Coordinates of C-alpha atoms in Angstrom, one line a residue:
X808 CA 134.1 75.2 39.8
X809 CA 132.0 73.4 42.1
X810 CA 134.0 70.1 41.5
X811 CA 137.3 71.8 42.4
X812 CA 135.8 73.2 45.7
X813 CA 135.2 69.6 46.4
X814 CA 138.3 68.1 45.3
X815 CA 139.9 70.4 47.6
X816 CA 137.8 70.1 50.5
X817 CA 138.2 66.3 50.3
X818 CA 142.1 67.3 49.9
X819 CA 141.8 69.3 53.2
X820 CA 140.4 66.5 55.1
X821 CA 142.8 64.1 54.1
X822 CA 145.6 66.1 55.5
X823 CA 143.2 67.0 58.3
X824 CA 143.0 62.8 58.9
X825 CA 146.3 62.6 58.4
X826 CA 147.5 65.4 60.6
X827 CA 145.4 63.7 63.6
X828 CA 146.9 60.6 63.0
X829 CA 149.9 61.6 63.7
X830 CA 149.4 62.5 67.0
X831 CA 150.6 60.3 69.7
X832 CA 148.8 57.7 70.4
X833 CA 149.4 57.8 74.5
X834 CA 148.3 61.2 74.9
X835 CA 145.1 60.6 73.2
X836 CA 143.9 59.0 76.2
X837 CA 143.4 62.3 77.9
X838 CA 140.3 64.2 77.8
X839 CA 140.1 66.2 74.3
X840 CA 142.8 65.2 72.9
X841 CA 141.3 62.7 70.6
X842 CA 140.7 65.9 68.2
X843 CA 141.0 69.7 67.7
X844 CA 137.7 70.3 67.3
X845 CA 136.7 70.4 70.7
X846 CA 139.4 72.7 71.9
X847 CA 139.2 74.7 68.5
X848 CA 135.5 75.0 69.6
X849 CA 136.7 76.0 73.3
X850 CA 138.5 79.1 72.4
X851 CA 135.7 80.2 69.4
X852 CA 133.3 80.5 72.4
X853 CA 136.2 82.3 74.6
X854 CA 136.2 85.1 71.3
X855 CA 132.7 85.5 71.4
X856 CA 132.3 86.2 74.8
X857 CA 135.3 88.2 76.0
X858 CA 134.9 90.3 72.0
X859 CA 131.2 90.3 71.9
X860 CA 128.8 88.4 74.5
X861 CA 130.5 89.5 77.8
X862 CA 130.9 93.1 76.7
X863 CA 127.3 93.4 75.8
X864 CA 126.1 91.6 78.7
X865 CA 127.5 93.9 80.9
X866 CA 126.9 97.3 78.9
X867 CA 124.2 98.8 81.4
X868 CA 125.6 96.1 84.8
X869 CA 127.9 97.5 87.6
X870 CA 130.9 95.4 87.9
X871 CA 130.9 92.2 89.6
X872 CA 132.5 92.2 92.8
X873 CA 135.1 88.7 92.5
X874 CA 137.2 89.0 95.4
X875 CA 137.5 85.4 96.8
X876 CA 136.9 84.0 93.9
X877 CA 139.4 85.8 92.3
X878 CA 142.0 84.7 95.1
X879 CA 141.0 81.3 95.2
X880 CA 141.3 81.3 91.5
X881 CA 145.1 82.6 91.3
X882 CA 146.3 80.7 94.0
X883 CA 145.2 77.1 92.9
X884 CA 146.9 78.3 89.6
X885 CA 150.3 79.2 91.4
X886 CA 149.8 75.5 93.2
X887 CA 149.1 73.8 89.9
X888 CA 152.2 75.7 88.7
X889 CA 154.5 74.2 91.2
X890 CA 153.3 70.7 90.6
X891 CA 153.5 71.0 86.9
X892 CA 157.5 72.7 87.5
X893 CA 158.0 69.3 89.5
X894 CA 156.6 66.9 87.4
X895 CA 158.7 68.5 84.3
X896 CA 161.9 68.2 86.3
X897 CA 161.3 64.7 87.6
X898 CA 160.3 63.6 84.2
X899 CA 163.7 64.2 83.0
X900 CA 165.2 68.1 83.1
X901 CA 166.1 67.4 86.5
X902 CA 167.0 63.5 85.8
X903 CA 168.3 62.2 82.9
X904 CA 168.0 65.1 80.1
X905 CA 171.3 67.0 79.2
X906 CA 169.4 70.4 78.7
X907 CA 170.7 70.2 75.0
X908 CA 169.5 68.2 72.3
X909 CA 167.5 65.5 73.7
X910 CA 164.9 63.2 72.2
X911 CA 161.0 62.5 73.1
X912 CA 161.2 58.9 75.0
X913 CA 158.5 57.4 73.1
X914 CA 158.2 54.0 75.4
X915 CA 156.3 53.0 77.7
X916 CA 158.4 53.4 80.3
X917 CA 156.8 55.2 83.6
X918 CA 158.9 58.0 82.8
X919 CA 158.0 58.5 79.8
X920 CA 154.6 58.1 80.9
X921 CA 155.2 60.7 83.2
X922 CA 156.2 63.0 81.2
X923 CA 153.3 62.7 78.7
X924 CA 150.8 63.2 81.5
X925 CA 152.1 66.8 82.8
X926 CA 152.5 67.5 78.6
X927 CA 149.1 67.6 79.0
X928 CA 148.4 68.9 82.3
X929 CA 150.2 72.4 81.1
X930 CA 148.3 72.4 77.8
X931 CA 145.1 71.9 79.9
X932 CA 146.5 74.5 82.3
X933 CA 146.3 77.0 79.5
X934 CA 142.3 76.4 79.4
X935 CA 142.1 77.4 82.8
X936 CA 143.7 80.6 82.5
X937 CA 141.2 81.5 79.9
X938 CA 139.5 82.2 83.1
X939 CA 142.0 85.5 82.8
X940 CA 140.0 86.9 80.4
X941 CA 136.4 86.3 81.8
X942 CA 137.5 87.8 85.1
X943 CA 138.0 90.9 83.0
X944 CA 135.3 91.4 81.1
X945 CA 133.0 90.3 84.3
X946 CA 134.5 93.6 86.1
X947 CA 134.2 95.9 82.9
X948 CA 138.8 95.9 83.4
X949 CA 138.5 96.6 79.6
X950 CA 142.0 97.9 79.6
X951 CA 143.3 95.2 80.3
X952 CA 142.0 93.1 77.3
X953 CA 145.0 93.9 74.6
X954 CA 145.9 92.6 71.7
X955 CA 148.8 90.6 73.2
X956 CA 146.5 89.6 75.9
X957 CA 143.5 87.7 73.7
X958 CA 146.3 86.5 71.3
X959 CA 148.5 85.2 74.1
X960 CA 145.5 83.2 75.6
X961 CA 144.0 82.3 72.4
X962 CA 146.4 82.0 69.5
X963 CA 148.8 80.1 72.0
X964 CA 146.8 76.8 73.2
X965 CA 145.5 76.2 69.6
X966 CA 149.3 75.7 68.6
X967 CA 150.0 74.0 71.8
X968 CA 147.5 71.1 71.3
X969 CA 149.7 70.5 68.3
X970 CA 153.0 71.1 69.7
X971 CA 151.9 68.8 72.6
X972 CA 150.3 66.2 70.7
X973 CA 153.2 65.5 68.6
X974 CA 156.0 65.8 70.7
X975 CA 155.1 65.5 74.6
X976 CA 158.6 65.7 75.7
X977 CA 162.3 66.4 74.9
X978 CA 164.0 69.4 74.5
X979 CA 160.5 70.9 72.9
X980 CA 159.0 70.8 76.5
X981 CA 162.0 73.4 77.9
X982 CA 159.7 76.2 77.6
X983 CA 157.1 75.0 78.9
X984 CA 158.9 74.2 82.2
X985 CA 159.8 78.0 82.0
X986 CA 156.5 78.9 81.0
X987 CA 154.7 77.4 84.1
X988 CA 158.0 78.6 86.7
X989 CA 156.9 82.2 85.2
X990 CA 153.2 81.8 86.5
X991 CA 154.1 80.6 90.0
X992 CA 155.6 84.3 90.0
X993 CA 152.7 85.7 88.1
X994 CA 149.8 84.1 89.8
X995 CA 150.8 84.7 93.4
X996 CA 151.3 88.6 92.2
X997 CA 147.4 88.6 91.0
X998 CA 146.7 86.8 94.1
X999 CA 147.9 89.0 96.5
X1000 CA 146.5 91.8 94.1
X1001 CA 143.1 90.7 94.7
X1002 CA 143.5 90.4 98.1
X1003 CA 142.6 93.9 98.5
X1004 CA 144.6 97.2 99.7
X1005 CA 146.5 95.7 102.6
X1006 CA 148.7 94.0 100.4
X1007 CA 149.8 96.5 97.6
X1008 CA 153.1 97.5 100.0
X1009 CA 154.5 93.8 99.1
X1010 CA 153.5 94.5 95.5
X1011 CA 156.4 97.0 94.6
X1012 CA 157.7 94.4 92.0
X1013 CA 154.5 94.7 89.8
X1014 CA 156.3 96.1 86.8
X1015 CA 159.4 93.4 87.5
X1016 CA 156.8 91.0 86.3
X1017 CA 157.3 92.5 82.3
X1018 CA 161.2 91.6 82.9
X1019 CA 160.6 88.3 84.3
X1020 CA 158.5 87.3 81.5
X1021 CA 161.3 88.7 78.6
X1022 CA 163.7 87.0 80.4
X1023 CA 161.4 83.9 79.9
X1024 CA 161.5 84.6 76.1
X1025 CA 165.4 85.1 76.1
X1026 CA 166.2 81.7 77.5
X1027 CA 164.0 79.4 75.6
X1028 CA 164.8 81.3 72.4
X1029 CA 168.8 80.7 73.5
X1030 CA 167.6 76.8 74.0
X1031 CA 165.9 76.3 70.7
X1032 CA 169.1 78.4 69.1
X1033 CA 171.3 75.6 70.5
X1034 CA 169.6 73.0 67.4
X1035 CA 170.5 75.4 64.7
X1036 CA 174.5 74.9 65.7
X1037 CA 174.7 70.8 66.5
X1038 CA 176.2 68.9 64.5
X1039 CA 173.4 66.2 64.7
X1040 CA 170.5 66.1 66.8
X1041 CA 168.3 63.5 67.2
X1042 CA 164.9 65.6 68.5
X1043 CA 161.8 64.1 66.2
X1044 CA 160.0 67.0 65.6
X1045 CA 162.5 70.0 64.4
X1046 CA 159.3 72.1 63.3
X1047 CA 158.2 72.2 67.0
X1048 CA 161.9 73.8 67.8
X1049 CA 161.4 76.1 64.6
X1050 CA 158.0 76.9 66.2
X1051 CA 159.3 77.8 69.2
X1052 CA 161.9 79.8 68.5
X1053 CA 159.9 81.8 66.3
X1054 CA 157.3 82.7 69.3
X1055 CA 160.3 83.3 71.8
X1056 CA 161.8 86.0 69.2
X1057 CA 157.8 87.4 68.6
X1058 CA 156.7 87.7 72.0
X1059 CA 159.8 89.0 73.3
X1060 CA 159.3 92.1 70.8
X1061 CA 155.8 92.4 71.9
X1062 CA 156.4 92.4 75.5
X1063 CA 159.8 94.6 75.1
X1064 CA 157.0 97.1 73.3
X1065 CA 154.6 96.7 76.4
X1066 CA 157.6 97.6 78.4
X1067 CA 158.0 100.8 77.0
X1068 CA 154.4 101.7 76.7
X1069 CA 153.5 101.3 80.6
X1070 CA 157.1 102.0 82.4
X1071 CA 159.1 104.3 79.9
X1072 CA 156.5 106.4 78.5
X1073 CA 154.4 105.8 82.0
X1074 CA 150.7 104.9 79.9
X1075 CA 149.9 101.9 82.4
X1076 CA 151.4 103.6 85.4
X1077 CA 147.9 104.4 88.0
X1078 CA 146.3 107.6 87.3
X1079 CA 145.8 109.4 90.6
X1080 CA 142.5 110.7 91.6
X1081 CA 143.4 112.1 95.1
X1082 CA 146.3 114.3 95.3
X1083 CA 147.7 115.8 98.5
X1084 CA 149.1 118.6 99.0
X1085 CA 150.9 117.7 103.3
X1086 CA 152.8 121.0 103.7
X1087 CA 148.9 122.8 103.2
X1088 CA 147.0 120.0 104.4
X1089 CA 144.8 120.6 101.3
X1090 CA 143.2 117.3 99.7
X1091 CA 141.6 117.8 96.1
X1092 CA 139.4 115.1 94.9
X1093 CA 136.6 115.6 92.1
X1094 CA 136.8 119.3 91.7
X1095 CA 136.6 119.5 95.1
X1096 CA 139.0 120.5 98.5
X1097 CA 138.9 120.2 102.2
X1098 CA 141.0 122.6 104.5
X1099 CA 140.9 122.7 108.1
X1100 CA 137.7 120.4 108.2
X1101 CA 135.8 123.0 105.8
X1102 CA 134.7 121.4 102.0
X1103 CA 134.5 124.3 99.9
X1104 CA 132.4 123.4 96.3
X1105 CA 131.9 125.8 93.8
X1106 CA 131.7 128.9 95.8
X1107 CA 130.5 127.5 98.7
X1108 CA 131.8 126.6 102.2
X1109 CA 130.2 123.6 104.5
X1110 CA 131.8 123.8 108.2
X1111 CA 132.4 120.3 109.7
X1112 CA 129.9 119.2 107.0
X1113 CA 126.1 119.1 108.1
X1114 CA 124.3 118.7 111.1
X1115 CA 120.7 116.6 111.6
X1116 CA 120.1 118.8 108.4
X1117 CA 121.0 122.5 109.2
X1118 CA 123.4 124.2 107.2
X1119 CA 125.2 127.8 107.5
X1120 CA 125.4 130.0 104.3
X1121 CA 128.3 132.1 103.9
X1122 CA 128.4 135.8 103.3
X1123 CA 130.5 137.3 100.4
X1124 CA 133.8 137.1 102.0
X1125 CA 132.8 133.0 102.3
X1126 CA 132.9 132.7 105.6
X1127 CA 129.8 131.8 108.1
X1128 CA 128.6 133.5 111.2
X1129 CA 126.3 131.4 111.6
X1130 CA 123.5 133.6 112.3
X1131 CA 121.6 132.2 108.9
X1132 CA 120.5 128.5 109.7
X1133 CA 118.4 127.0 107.4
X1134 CA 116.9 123.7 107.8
X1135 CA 114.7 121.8 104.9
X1136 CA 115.2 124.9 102.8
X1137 CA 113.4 127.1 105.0
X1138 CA 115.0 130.2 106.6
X1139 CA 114.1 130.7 110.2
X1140 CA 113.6 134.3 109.7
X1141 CA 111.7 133.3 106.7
X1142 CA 113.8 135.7 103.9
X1143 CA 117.3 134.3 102.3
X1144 CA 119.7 136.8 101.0
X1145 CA 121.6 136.2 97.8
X1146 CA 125.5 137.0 97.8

């Protein structure tokens, strides 16, 4: 028994070794790229914090307040956004590509080059929105850790290394152009979120966002469809258009779902805790309501609030001659009266 486990664990390194080797051998220049095991290591710590640690950490701890770094966070991501867009389309969507079937330029060329160094720059991009998740957890927004939300900025970047390891370019890198287009959109929406109150009148697209993103899905699935009716296509890696297809189809049913849930059957839409009432100029908030500048609280009315202390109890009929002051829960006259 013991020999077999070791037969195969020696098997599963070999194709571990040969798996690596495989990767291109330009891209392994960059900063972790020379192995999985330092990004697989990345996102184990990103599980135990955002499942475990963080949660934990901040079990008996208000909420951090992260304004400006919350800004400044969402807008370098929307400028890193643009630059990655550009760099795809100057590395060929936008030069020499056909937007069909077209092959990883595997040269030297400073093209190619080009295009291997934003390959990476979007799979590193996809570290730094692990950031997403922390912000989260640091502000106890536990609602807004889903499912599709760790799996999306987990699951995703583990296949990614691969996808861009092997194949940093050609028609494989379509949805990653759309991917990064998406989260200029996205990023300057959180942005402006965070800004604070002043800015939620330009954010009346918020649940647009959801149909920007399926629409994402639709197109590079209808890209990576295009393989499956060519007569011949020259693309070197067909199990990274397989791949892709595959998560366009998946995610599009997950976010269609997340559509329904939060706009159709309204379970994301903002709970109100003030309602008011204009035509009666009554405001309810916490069990409690203010008419005509009077709070009334469980039986009892407060006129224009308090005053350096002194308060005026009601009679039965709840209203206040104000013949009763009391002041440090003394009566003047030295006798209260119960209603």
């Amino acid at each position: 028994m013991l020999r077999q486990l070791q037969e195969m664990g020696s098997h599963a390194l070999d194709i571990y070794d040969y798996l690596v080797a495989q990767v291109d051998p330009r891209i392994k220049e960059y900063p972790l790229m020379q192995s999985p095991v330092p990004m697989t290591a990345i996102l184990s710590v990103y599980l135990f914090f955002i499942l475990y640690l963080g949660p934990r950490f901040m079990a008996n701890r208000k909420p951090f307040q992260l304004k400006e770094p919350m800004i400044v966070y969402n807008f370098l991501l929307v400028a890193l956004s643009i630059y990655i867009v550009y760099e795809f389309m100057m590395s060929g969507w936008a030069t020499t590509y056909t937007w069909r079937c077209d092959a990883i330029d595997t040269s030297d060329s400073p093209q190619a080059l080009r295009m291997v160094r934003v390959a990476w720059l979007f799979w590193f991009s996809k570290i730094i929105e692990l950031m997403d998740t922390i912000f989260f957890v640091l502000r106890k927004k536990h609602s807004q850790i889903s499912f599709l939300h760790i799996f999306h900025h987990s699951f995703m970047p583990w296949t990614w290394w691969w996808g861009v390891g092997y194949a940093p370019g050609g028609m494989g890198s379509f949805h990653a152009m759309v991917n990064s287009s998406v989260h200029i959109i996205m990023y300057f929406y959180y942005g402006l979120a965070a800004a604070g109150p002043r800015f939620q009148k330009f954010l009346w697209w918020k649940k647009y966002m959801t149909a920007i993103q399926l629409t994402q899905f639709v197109l590079v699935s209808l890209h990576a469809t295009q393989y499956y009716f060519m007569e011949s296509c020259d693309y070197q890696f067909p199990t990274i258009i397989h791949l892709i297809w595959m998560y366009g189809t998946f995610f599009f049913v997950l976010f269609s779902n997340f559509w329904v849930q939060a706009y159709v059957k309204g379970k994301r839409l903002p709970k109100q805790e003030v309602k008011q009432q204009k035509n009666g100029a009554v405001a309810y908030t916490n069990g409690k309501h203010q008419e005509n500048g009077k709070v009334h609280e469980n039986g009892k009315m407060y006129e224009n609030g308090s005053s350096n202390g002194i308060h005026h109890h009601p009679t039965i009929n709840g209203t206040s001659n104000g013949s009763t002051p009391y002041e440090n829960g003394r009566s003047q006259n030295g006798k209260m009266k119960k209603a």
